[in-house]
Amino acid sequence: MEQKQQSERLGSEPIPKLLMNLSIPAMIGMFVMAFYNLVDTIYISHGVGIDAVAGVTIAFPLMMIMMAVAAAVGIGGASVISRRLGERREEEANKVFGNMLFTVVLFSLMGGVAAFTLLEPMLRLFGATDAILVYATEYMFPILLGTFFFSFAFSTNNIIRSEGNARFAMMTMIIPAILNIILSPIFIFGFSMGVQGAAFATVISQASVCGVILRYFIKGKSTLTIYLSDIIKPKLHVIKEIIIIGLPAFVRQVSGSIMMIAINTMLIKFGSEFHVGVFGMVQRVAMFALMPMMGILQGMQPIIGYNYGAKQFDRLRETVWLGLKISTGFSALVFIIMMTLPDLFMRIFTSDMEIIQAGTEGMRILFLGAILIGAQVISGGLYQALGKAKPALILSMARQVLFLIPLVLILPHFLGVNGVWFAFPIADILSFTLSAVFFYRDRNLFLFKSKANSVNTDKAQLTS
């Protein structure tokens, strides 16, 4: 009964209180995760050097592909489960969960095989030069072997949030992050393992939290129940629904991977490995800055999915308005901080003035369009929460595939290394404009009550 009430509060509790209760734990968890990525880069920079940071940056697109699959399974499954729970179809929600776990296991086996067969060719394809290939390989080999731990933890975190248990979802992010922060210096400095030590610390941390998550489901603390029959006897139509809804998240993550490959390639072509290392540092700061907006979106998605399934459209609109206001406020704060204090962030990584100067200049340019980021993040996530794959896919592709990647490939020919940095604010402006167009088309669902004030009218207003 307690677990059922946990989900049902998504349709009854006041929206401001509910959004706060779901978003703040998500923000804290994501802040801690971003912080450990930041700390890892600091350890590697001080313990090994700028070439090692460049090697990890080159390897990062491969890790993003891993997380893209986990995101497709986790976010897609969470969207389906939220709507099933809103429709009071608990048994079907359990079947969706079991099919998710089957997909995670299958993908994990593929990751282990890739570690022994495809790692070096993929890293070469991603732009690794002889100077940094060894660092990239040492980092990614343990990560690929631990594919199951990353995929299981990431996908189930979305499920835990989809049923409204934001606090435990937060803990599943905080636990591995704290363990990683503790273990990384031990492996890097104490055992003199360099970048491979950072990777081992990450895998061990993720493995530890998987045990905590598994216990949560087995002990009946979740609304959902794991049935072995659903795992060993998957249903193709269920997996298809999960993947279709999760496809925008997959595209967004893979687009990020392709974007990283394009950036690294252009930085090496018009600069050197040095610039790849600098970008790796700036990227960690950018990830940290995005966490408030991502936390708000994660808090909104289960509310939107549940109330859409329960046909409570007024609550859906209230959630959208509040989420947009808060995310825009955070975006403005990020813009102000990055315009005034970028050098302070670079000094965290190094005392080398050449690196600090290059990173400071790049960071100021990169964040010129930061005030628009909040609305972009929210827009794509809304359609995903509603299970509307087509508009979610378009908005997920817009910033990185339609705008950023072409700009990264074109602008450096005219502006050199600075062309990579300028590609970001221009892409932000263009993708914000596209998001505004979609919002205007579906304003009767997201922003304003339709004149007919009926369920059918509300649903008809949504771009399919």
GROMACS .gro file of C-alpha atoms in nm:
model
  464
    1MET     CA    1   0.000   0.000   0.000
    2GLU     CA    2   0.284   0.237   0.087
    3GLN     CA    3   0.449   0.178  -0.251
    4LYS     CA    4   0.120   0.240  -0.432
    5GLN     CA    5   0.067   0.567  -0.246
    6GLN     CA    6   0.423   0.663  -0.342
    7SER     CA    7   0.320   0.664  -0.709
    8GLU     CA    8  -0.032   0.801  -0.658
    9ARG     CA    9   0.098   1.117  -0.494
   10LEU     CA   10   0.219   1.216  -0.842
   11GLY     CA   11  -0.145   1.281  -0.927
   12SER     CA   12  -0.260   1.447  -0.604
   13GLU     CA   13   0.016   1.633  -0.419
   14PRO     CA   14   0.051   2.011  -0.489
   15ILE     CA   15   0.277   2.063  -0.790
   16PRO     CA   16   0.530   2.307  -0.632
   17LYS     CA   17   0.586   2.075  -0.336
   18LEU     CA   18   0.595   1.767  -0.558
   19LEU     CA   19   0.839   1.919  -0.807
   20MET     CA   20   1.063   2.035  -0.526
   21ASN     CA   21   1.058   1.693  -0.360
   22LEU     CA   22   1.145   1.518  -0.686
   23SER     CA   23   1.384   1.772  -0.840
   24ILE     CA   24   1.604   1.857  -0.542
   25PRO     CA   25   1.714   1.497  -0.479
   26ALA     CA   26   1.774   1.457  -0.854
   27MET     CA   27   1.981   1.777  -0.861
   28ILE     CA   28   2.183   1.674  -0.558
   29GLY     CA   29   2.250   1.331  -0.705
   30MET     CA   30   2.351   1.472  -1.043
   31PHE     CA   31   2.562   1.743  -0.883
   32VAL     CA   32   2.754   1.478  -0.692
   33MET     CA   33   2.797   1.269  -1.008
   34ALA     CA   34   2.921   1.571  -1.203
   35PHE     CA   35   3.146   1.658  -0.912
   36TYR     CA   36   3.315   1.319  -0.914
   37ASN     CA   37   3.377   1.355  -1.291
   38LEU     CA   38   3.527   1.692  -1.214
   39VAL     CA   39   3.741   1.551  -0.932
   40ASP     CA   40   3.853   1.257  -1.147
   41THR     CA   41   3.980   1.500  -1.410
   42ILE     CA   42   4.158   1.702  -1.140
   43TYR     CA   43   4.328   1.387  -1.008
   44ILE     CA   44   4.432   1.281  -1.359
   45SER     CA   45   4.557   1.629  -1.447
   46HIS     CA   46   4.771   1.659  -1.135
   47GLY     CA   47   4.871   1.292  -1.117
   48VAL     CA   48   4.948   1.217  -1.483
   49GLY     CA   49   4.925   1.532  -1.695
   50ILE     CA   50   4.743   1.712  -1.975
   51ASP     CA   51   4.803   1.427  -2.225
   52ALA     CA   52   4.622   1.187  -1.992
   53VAL     CA   53   4.327   1.428  -1.971
   54ALA     CA   54   4.330   1.438  -2.352
   55GLY     CA   55   4.330   1.056  -2.364
   56VAL     CA   56   4.029   1.034  -2.133
   57THR     CA   57   3.856   1.304  -2.340
   58ILE     CA   58   3.916   1.099  -2.656
   59ALA     CA   59   3.774   0.790  -2.481
   60PHE     CA   60   3.470   0.976  -2.348
   61PRO     CA   61   3.260   0.938  -2.669
   62LEU     CA   62   3.278   0.560  -2.633
   63MET     CA   63   3.157   0.584  -2.274
   64MET     CA   64   2.877   0.812  -2.395
   65ILE     CA   65   2.764   0.543  -2.641
   66MET     CA   66   2.745   0.296  -2.353
   67MET     CA   67   2.536   0.540  -2.153
   68ALA     CA   68   2.323   0.613  -2.460
   69VAL     CA   69   2.197   0.256  -2.467
   70ALA     CA   70   2.135   0.262  -2.092
   71ALA     CA   71   1.953   0.594  -2.132
   72ALA     CA   72   1.731   0.457  -2.409
   73VAL     CA   73   1.637   0.156  -2.197
   74GLY     CA   74   1.604   0.346  -1.868
   75ILE     CA   75   1.429   0.663  -1.982
   76GLY     CA   76   1.213   0.479  -2.236
   77GLY     CA   77   1.112   0.221  -1.976
   78ALA     CA   78   1.050   0.489  -1.714
   79SER     CA   79   0.817   0.676  -1.948
   80VAL     CA   80   0.617   0.361  -2.024
   81ILE     CA   81   0.607   0.258  -1.657
   82SER     CA   82   0.493   0.605  -1.540
   83ARG     CA   83   0.200   0.596  -1.780
   84ARG     CA   84   0.112   0.235  -1.689
   85LEU     CA   85   0.105   0.327  -1.321
   86GLY     CA   86  -0.107   0.634  -1.397
   87GLU     CA   87  -0.352   0.407  -1.581
   88ARG     CA   88  -0.355   0.160  -1.285
   89ARG     CA   89  -0.194  -0.116  -1.494
   90GLU     CA   90   0.061  -0.233  -1.236
   91GLU     CA   91   0.106  -0.584  -1.377
   92GLU     CA   92   0.198  -0.448  -1.719
   93ALA     CA   93   0.442  -0.206  -1.554
   94ASN     CA   94   0.620  -0.507  -1.401
   95LYS     CA   95   0.647  -0.673  -1.742
   96VAL     CA   96   0.804  -0.359  -1.885
   97PHE     CA   97   1.057  -0.362  -1.603
   98GLY     CA   98   1.151  -0.727  -1.664
   99ASN     CA   99   1.206  -0.664  -2.034
  100MET     CA  100   1.426  -0.368  -1.949
  101LEU     CA  101   1.650  -0.591  -1.739
  102PHE     CA  102   1.678  -0.845  -2.022
  103THR     CA  103   1.795  -0.568  -2.256
  104VAL     CA  104   2.054  -0.448  -2.004
  105VAL     CA  105   2.201  -0.798  -1.968
  106LEU     CA  106   2.219  -0.848  -2.345
  107PHE     CA  107   2.393  -0.514  -2.399
  108SER     CA  108   2.640  -0.584  -2.117
  109LEU     CA  109   2.757  -0.902  -2.288
  110MET     CA  110   2.822  -0.702  -2.603
  111GLY     CA  111   3.026  -0.447  -2.408
  112GLY     CA  112   3.249  -0.718  -2.261
  113VAL     CA  113   3.319  -0.864  -2.606
  114ALA     CA  114   3.401  -0.517  -2.744
  115ALA     CA  115   3.664  -0.464  -2.473
  116PHE     CA  116   3.874  -0.747  -2.618
  117THR     CA  117   3.806  -0.701  -2.988
  118LEU     CA  118   3.713  -0.346  -3.090
  119LEU     CA  119   3.858  -0.107  -2.833
  120GLU     CA  120   4.174   0.018  -3.005
  121PRO     CA  121   4.017   0.048  -3.354
  122MET     CA  122   3.727   0.247  -3.209
  123LEU     CA  123   3.960   0.482  -3.023
  124ARG     CA  124   4.162   0.537  -3.342
  125LEU     CA  125   3.835   0.613  -3.521
  126PHE     CA  126   3.747   0.861  -3.248
  127GLY     CA  127   4.067   1.056  -3.312
  128ALA     CA  128   4.326   0.906  -3.076
  129THR     CA  129   4.682   0.986  -3.179
  130ASP     CA  130   4.987   0.779  -3.082
  131ALA     CA  131   5.063   1.023  -2.800
  132ILE     CA  132   4.732   0.970  -2.621
  133LEU     CA  133   4.612   0.625  -2.740
  134VAL     CA  134   4.773   0.445  -2.447
  135TYR     CA  135   4.588   0.665  -2.195
  136ALA     CA  136   4.255   0.623  -2.374
  137THR     CA  137   4.298   0.243  -2.390
  138GLU     CA  138   4.399   0.211  -2.026
  139TYR     CA  139   4.092   0.407  -1.921
  140MET     CA  140   3.827   0.240  -2.138
  141PHE     CA  141   3.924  -0.128  -2.103
  142PRO     CA  142   3.801  -0.164  -1.740
  143ILE     CA  143   3.499   0.055  -1.818
  144LEU     CA  144   3.384  -0.174  -2.099
  145LEU     CA  145   3.430  -0.482  -1.882
  146GLY     CA  146   3.199  -0.315  -1.629
  147THR     CA  147   2.925  -0.234  -1.882
  148PHE     CA  148   2.661  -0.422  -1.680
  149PHE     CA  149   2.720  -0.215  -1.366
  150PHE     CA  150   2.689   0.116  -1.551
  151SER     CA  151   2.386   0.008  -1.754
  152PHE     CA  152   2.196  -0.148  -1.463
  153ALA     CA  153   2.258   0.144  -1.227
  154PHE     CA  154   2.173   0.411  -1.484
  155SER     CA  155   1.858   0.248  -1.622
  156THR     CA  156   1.713   0.150  -1.283
  157ASN     CA  157   1.776   0.499  -1.150
  158ASN     CA  158   1.525   0.624  -1.406
  159ILE     CA  159   1.277   0.358  -1.299
  160ILE     CA  160   1.308   0.449  -0.932
  161ARG     CA  161   1.235   0.813  -1.020
  162SER     CA  162   0.944   0.714  -1.243
  163GLU     CA  163   0.759   0.572  -0.942
  164GLY     CA  164   0.820   0.889  -0.741
  165ASN     CA  165   1.098   0.771  -0.507
  166ALA     CA  166   1.337   1.060  -0.572
  167ARG     CA  167   1.531   1.023  -0.247
  168PHE     CA  168   1.646   0.671  -0.315
  169ALA     CA  169   1.720   0.763  -0.678
  170MET     CA  170   1.942   1.038  -0.540
  171MET     CA  171   2.123   0.790  -0.316
  172THR     CA  172   2.195   0.562  -0.612
  173MET     CA  173   2.387   0.851  -0.766
  174ILE     CA  174   2.554   0.978  -0.451
  175ILE     CA  175   2.686   0.642  -0.329
  176PRO     CA  176   2.904   0.562  -0.635
  177ALA     CA  177   3.012   0.924  -0.666
  178ILE     CA  178   3.143   0.939  -0.310
  179LEU     CA  179   3.308   0.599  -0.342
  180ASN     CA  180   3.473   0.715  -0.664
  181ILE     CA  181   3.605   1.033  -0.503
  182ILE     CA  182   3.758   0.822  -0.223
  183LEU     CA  183   3.896   0.540  -0.439
  184SER     CA  184   4.037   0.742  -0.733
  185PRO     CA  185   4.333   0.898  -0.548
  186ILE     CA  186   4.408   0.563  -0.383
  187PHE     CA  187   4.435   0.388  -0.720
  188ILE     CA  188   4.594   0.681  -0.910
  189PHE     CA  189   4.850   0.791  -0.651
  190GLY     CA  190   4.865   0.514  -0.390
  191PHE     CA  191   4.887   0.222  -0.635
  192SER     CA  192   5.051   0.433  -0.912
  193MET     CA  193   4.796   0.309  -1.168
  194GLY     CA  194   4.745   0.641  -1.349
  195VAL     CA  195   4.434   0.675  -1.565
  196GLN     CA  196   4.359   0.303  -1.534
  197GLY     CA  197   4.330   0.355  -1.160
  198ALA     CA  198   4.058   0.613  -1.220
  199ALA     CA  199   3.871   0.363  -1.437
  200PHE     CA  200   3.895   0.082  -1.180
  201ALA     CA  201   3.768   0.317  -0.910
  202THR     CA  202   3.469   0.405  -1.127
  203VAL     CA  203   3.381   0.041  -1.202
  204ILE     CA  204   3.409  -0.066  -0.837
  205SER     CA  205   3.189   0.227  -0.732
  206GLN     CA  206   2.918   0.139  -0.983
  207ALA     CA  207   2.931  -0.230  -0.888
  208SER     CA  208   2.876  -0.138  -0.523
  209VAL     CA  209   2.560   0.061  -0.587
  210CYS     CA  210   2.418  -0.215  -0.808
  211GLY     CA  211   2.395  -0.434  -0.498
  212VAL     CA  212   2.206  -0.161  -0.314
  213ILE     CA  213   1.960  -0.119  -0.604
  214LEU     CA  214   1.902  -0.492  -0.641
  215ARG     CA  215   1.822  -0.521  -0.272
  216TYR     CA  216   1.571  -0.235  -0.305
  217PHE     CA  217   1.369  -0.425  -0.565
  218ILE     CA  218   1.403  -0.771  -0.411
  219LYS     CA  219   1.296  -0.653  -0.064
  220GLY     CA  220   0.970  -0.509  -0.201
  221LYS     CA  221   1.049  -0.144  -0.135
  222SER     CA  222   0.954  -0.056  -0.491
  223THR     CA  223   0.613  -0.026  -0.655
  224LEU     CA  224   0.752  -0.273  -0.908
  225THR     CA  225   0.842  -0.638  -0.868
  226ILE     CA  226   1.113  -0.835  -1.049
  227TYR     CA  227   0.981  -1.156  -1.205
  228LEU     CA  228   1.245  -1.389  -1.350
  229SER     CA  229   0.998  -1.506  -1.615
  230ASP     CA  230   0.981  -1.154  -1.759
  231ILE     CA  231   1.362  -1.144  -1.787
  232ILE     CA  232   1.425  -1.485  -1.942
  233LYS     CA  233   1.115  -1.469  -2.165
  234PRO     CA  234   1.125  -1.118  -2.314
  235LYS     CA  235   0.842  -0.980  -2.522
  236LEU     CA  236   0.956  -0.819  -2.846
  237HIS     CA  237   0.665  -0.573  -2.860
  238VAL     CA  238   0.744  -0.450  -2.506
  239ILE     CA  239   1.113  -0.403  -2.586
  240LYS     CA  240   1.015  -0.225  -2.907
  241GLU     CA  241   0.795   0.021  -2.716
  242ILE     CA  242   1.073   0.088  -2.465
  243ILE     CA  243   1.332   0.149  -2.737
  244ILE     CA  244   1.104   0.370  -2.947
  245ILE     CA  245   1.024   0.595  -2.652
  246GLY     CA  246   1.386   0.590  -2.536
  247LEU     CA  247   1.521   0.656  -2.885
  248PRO     CA  248   1.540   1.036  -2.836
  249ALA     CA  249   1.759   0.985  -2.528
  250PHE     CA  250   1.976   0.743  -2.727
  251VAL     CA  251   2.004   0.988  -3.015
  252ARG     CA  252   2.088   1.271  -2.777
  253GLN     CA  253   2.365   1.072  -2.612
  254VAL     CA  254   2.504   0.930  -2.936
  255SER     CA  255   2.484   1.276  -3.089
  256GLY     CA  256   2.693   1.393  -2.797
  257SER     CA  257   2.942   1.119  -2.874
  258ILE     CA  258   2.961   1.216  -3.243
  259MET     CA  259   2.988   1.579  -3.138
  260MET     CA  260   3.283   1.493  -2.912
  261ILE     CA  261   3.454   1.305  -3.194
  262ALA     CA  262   3.406   1.603  -3.426
  263ILE     CA  263   3.535   1.845  -3.162
  264ASN     CA  264   3.840   1.634  -3.081
  265THR     CA  265   3.920   1.590  -3.450
  266MET     CA  266   3.898   1.963  -3.525
  267LEU     CA  267   4.094   2.058  -3.214
  268ILE     CA  268   4.379   1.828  -3.314
  269LYS     CA  269   4.363   1.944  -3.678
  270PHE     CA  270   4.364   2.317  -3.601
  271GLY     CA  271   4.548   2.292  -3.267
  272SER     CA  272   4.702   1.993  -3.087
  273GLU     CA  273   4.647   1.734  -2.813
  274PHE     CA  274   4.694   2.026  -2.575
  275HIS     CA  275   4.364   2.179  -2.690
  276VAL     CA  276   4.185   1.844  -2.652
  277GLY     CA  277   4.303   1.834  -2.291
  278VAL     CA  278   4.184   2.191  -2.231
  279PHE     CA  279   3.845   2.111  -2.380
  280GLY     CA  280   3.823   1.805  -2.153
  281MET     CA  281   3.856   2.034  -1.852
  282VAL     CA  282   3.605   2.287  -1.983
  283GLN     CA  283   3.362   2.007  -2.068
  284ARG     CA  284   3.366   1.881  -1.707
  285VAL     CA  285   3.274   2.232  -1.588
  286ALA     CA  286   2.996   2.251  -1.848
  287MET     CA  287   2.853   1.918  -1.732
  288PHE     CA  288   2.853   2.048  -1.376
  289ALA     CA  289   2.671   2.366  -1.482
  290LEU     CA  290   2.398   2.170  -1.663
  291MET     CA  291   2.304   1.961  -1.360
  292PRO     CA  292   2.039   2.198  -1.213
  293MET     CA  293   1.840   2.198  -1.537
  294MET     CA  294   1.873   1.822  -1.576
  295GLY     CA  295   1.761   1.774  -1.217
  296ILE     CA  296   1.450   1.984  -1.277
  297LEU     CA  297   1.369   1.782  -1.588
  298GLN     CA  298   1.411   1.456  -1.401
  299GLY     CA  299   1.174   1.583  -1.134
  300MET     CA  300   0.918   1.690  -1.395
  301GLN     CA  301   0.912   1.375  -1.607
  302PRO     CA  302   0.738   1.135  -1.366
  303ILE     CA  303   0.482   1.405  -1.277
  304ILE     CA  304   0.408   1.474  -1.642
  305GLY     CA  305   0.399   1.107  -1.742
  306TYR     CA  306   0.167   1.009  -1.456
  307ASN     CA  307  -0.075   1.302  -1.499
  308TYR     CA  308  -0.087   1.256  -1.874
  309GLY     CA  309  -0.178   0.891  -1.818
  310ALA     CA  310  -0.435   0.997  -1.555
  311LYS     CA  311  -0.572   1.269  -1.792
  312GLN     CA  312  -0.508   1.547  -1.538
  313PHE     CA  313  -0.396   1.809  -1.790
  314ASP     CA  314  -0.421   2.112  -1.561
  315ARG     CA  315  -0.155   1.955  -1.337
  316LEU     CA  316   0.059   1.886  -1.643
  317ARG     CA  317   0.043   2.253  -1.750
  318GLU     CA  318   0.126   2.377  -1.402
  319THR     CA  319   0.430   2.151  -1.394
  320VAL     CA  320   0.553   2.279  -1.731
  321TRP     CA  321   0.519   2.647  -1.637
  322LEU     CA  322   0.695   2.603  -1.305
  323GLY     CA  323   0.973   2.394  -1.456
  324LEU     CA  324   1.038   2.651  -1.729
  325LYS     CA  325   1.059   2.938  -1.481
  326ILE     CA  326   1.301   2.760  -1.249
  327SER     CA  327   1.523   2.623  -1.527
  328THR     CA  328   1.549   2.966  -1.691
  329GLY     CA  329   1.648   3.117  -1.358
  330PHE     CA  330   1.927   2.861  -1.321
  331SER     CA  331   2.038   2.924  -1.680
  332ALA     CA  332   2.071   3.297  -1.611
  333LEU     CA  333   2.279   3.224  -1.299
  334VAL     CA  334   2.511   2.993  -1.494
  335PHE     CA  335   2.558   3.263  -1.759
  336ILE     CA  336   2.657   3.525  -1.500
  337ILE     CA  337   2.902   3.296  -1.320
  338MET     CA  338   3.071   3.174  -1.637
  339MET     CA  339   3.111   3.523  -1.775
  340THR     CA  340   3.273   3.656  -1.457
  341LEU     CA  341   3.467   3.370  -1.294
  342PRO     CA  342   3.586   3.117  -1.557
  343ASP     CA  343   3.952   3.140  -1.453
  344LEU     CA  344   3.868   3.016  -1.103
  345PHE     CA  345   3.734   2.691  -1.247
  346MET     CA  346   4.045   2.637  -1.459
  347ARG     CA  347   4.275   2.692  -1.160
  348ILE     CA  348   4.111   2.391  -0.995
  349PHE     CA  349   4.267   2.166  -1.259
  350THR     CA  350   4.612   2.316  -1.296
  351SER     CA  351   4.853   2.597  -1.212
  352ASP     CA  352   4.986   2.609  -1.571
  353MET     CA  353   4.904   2.960  -1.693
  354GLU     CA  354   4.892   2.857  -2.059
  355ILE     CA  355   4.619   2.601  -1.983
  356ILE     CA  356   4.433   2.845  -1.757
  357GLN     CA  357   4.434   3.120  -2.020
  358ALA     CA  358   4.323   2.891  -2.303
  359GLY     CA  359   4.045   2.741  -2.090
  360THR     CA  360   3.922   3.079  -1.964
  361GLU     CA  361   3.890   3.221  -2.315
  362GLY     CA  362   3.716   2.910  -2.441
  363MET     CA  363   3.475   2.891  -2.147
  364ARG     CA  364   3.356   3.251  -2.190
  365ILE     CA  365   3.274   3.189  -2.555
  366LEU     CA  366   3.113   2.849  -2.497
  367PHE     CA  367   2.869   2.985  -2.236
  368LEU     CA  368   2.754   3.293  -2.433
  369GLY     CA  369   2.418   3.124  -2.500
  370ALA     CA  370   2.386   2.960  -2.159
  371ILE     CA  371   2.075   3.159  -2.063
  372LEU     CA  372   1.880   2.964  -2.329
  373ILE     CA  373   1.984   2.615  -2.217
  374GLY     CA  374   1.712   2.559  -1.956
  375ALA     CA  375   1.422   2.585  -2.200
  376GLN     CA  376   1.600   2.353  -2.445
  377VAL     CA  377   1.653   2.085  -2.183
  378ILE     CA  378   1.291   2.100  -2.067
  379SER     CA  379   1.134   2.093  -2.415
  380GLY     CA  380   1.280   1.765  -2.537
  381GLY     CA  381   1.219   1.597  -2.202
  382LEU     CA  382   0.850   1.689  -2.202
  383TYR     CA  383   0.769   1.502  -2.521
  384GLN     CA  384   0.970   1.206  -2.400
  385ALA     CA  385   0.776   1.191  -2.075
  386LEU     CA  386   0.452   1.183  -2.276
  387GLY     CA  387   0.578   0.899  -2.495
  388LYS     CA  388   0.572   1.119  -2.810
  389ALA     CA  389   0.881   0.986  -2.983
  390LYS     CA  390   0.880   1.195  -3.302
  391PRO     CA  391   0.894   1.550  -3.157
  392ALA     CA  392   1.118   1.427  -2.874
  393LEU     CA  393   1.358   1.281  -3.132
  394ILE     CA  394   1.366   1.600  -3.338
  395LEU     CA  395   1.435   1.818  -3.037
  396SER     CA  396   1.694   1.574  -2.906
  397MET     CA  397   1.877   1.583  -3.238
  398ALA     CA  398   1.845   1.956  -3.295
  399ARG     CA  399   2.124   2.106  -3.086
  400GLN     CA  400   2.394   1.850  -3.146
  401VAL     CA  401   2.316   1.687  -3.482
  402LEU     CA  402   2.138   1.960  -3.679
  403PHE     CA  403   2.333   2.258  -3.548
  404LEU     CA  404   2.639   2.194  -3.332
  405ILE     CA  405   2.818   1.923  -3.532
  406PRO     CA  406   2.796   2.110  -3.866
  407LEU     CA  407   2.909   2.432  -3.697
  408VAL     CA  408   3.203   2.253  -3.531
  409LEU     CA  409   3.310   2.115  -3.870
  410ILE     CA  410   3.272   2.449  -4.053
  411LEU     CA  411   3.372   2.735  -3.821
  412PRO     CA  412   3.731   2.625  -3.740
  413HIS     CA  413   3.818   2.668  -4.109
  414PHE     CA  414   3.752   3.040  -4.060
  415LEU     CA  415   3.823   3.095  -3.688
  416GLY     CA  416   4.072   2.821  -3.602
  417VAL     CA  417   4.037   2.665  -3.256
  418ASN     CA  418   3.798   2.945  -3.153
  419GLY     CA  419   3.556   2.816  -3.414
  420VAL     CA  420   3.493   2.512  -3.194
  421TRP     CA  421   3.404   2.735  -2.899
  422PHE     CA  422   3.179   2.969  -3.102
  423ALA     CA  423   2.982   2.672  -3.238
  424PHE     CA  424   2.821   2.622  -2.895
  425PRO     CA  425   2.640   2.957  -2.842
  426ILE     CA  426   2.525   2.967  -3.206
  427ALA     CA  427   2.380   2.616  -3.170
  428ASP     CA  428   2.211   2.721  -2.846
  429ILE     CA  429   2.033   3.009  -3.020
  430LEU     CA  430   1.917   2.794  -3.312
  431SER     CA  431   1.794   2.504  -3.098
  432PHE     CA  432   1.614   2.741  -2.859
  433THR     CA  433   1.429   2.886  -3.158
  434LEU     CA  434   1.323   2.538  -3.272
  435SER     CA  435   1.206   2.450  -2.918
  436ALA     CA  436   0.996   2.769  -2.911
  437VAL     CA  437   0.828   2.667  -3.238
  438PHE     CA  438   0.727   2.328  -3.093
  439PHE     CA  439   0.599   2.487  -2.774
  440TYR     CA  440   0.390   2.732  -2.971
  441ARG     CA  441   0.236   2.452  -3.180
  442ASP     CA  442   0.140   2.254  -2.868
  443ARG     CA  443   0.063   2.549  -2.642
  444ASN     CA  444  -0.291   2.425  -2.564
  445LEU     CA  445  -0.152   2.116  -2.398
  446PHE     CA  446   0.164   2.250  -2.237
  447LEU     CA  447   0.085   2.612  -2.154
  448PHE     CA  448  -0.282   2.708  -2.188
  449LYS     CA  449  -0.611   2.534  -2.124
  450SER     CA  450  -0.784   2.452  -2.452
  451LYS     CA  451  -1.116   2.626  -2.516
  452ALA     CA  452  -1.304   2.299  -2.550
  453ASN     CA  453  -1.165   2.193  -2.211
  454SER     CA  454  -1.191   1.827  -2.304
  455VAL     CA  455  -0.954   1.535  -2.297
  456ASN     CA  456  -0.985   1.480  -2.670
  457THR     CA  457  -0.907   1.841  -2.750
  458ASP     CA  458  -0.608   1.839  -2.516
  459LYS     CA  459  -0.466   1.526  -2.675
  460ALA     CA  460  -0.532   1.653  -3.027
  461GLN     CA  461  -0.326   1.962  -2.961
  462LEU     CA  462  -0.012   1.755  -2.906
  463THR     CA  463   0.217   1.715  -3.205
  464SER     CA  464   0.235   1.344  -3.273
   0.00000   0.00000   0.00000
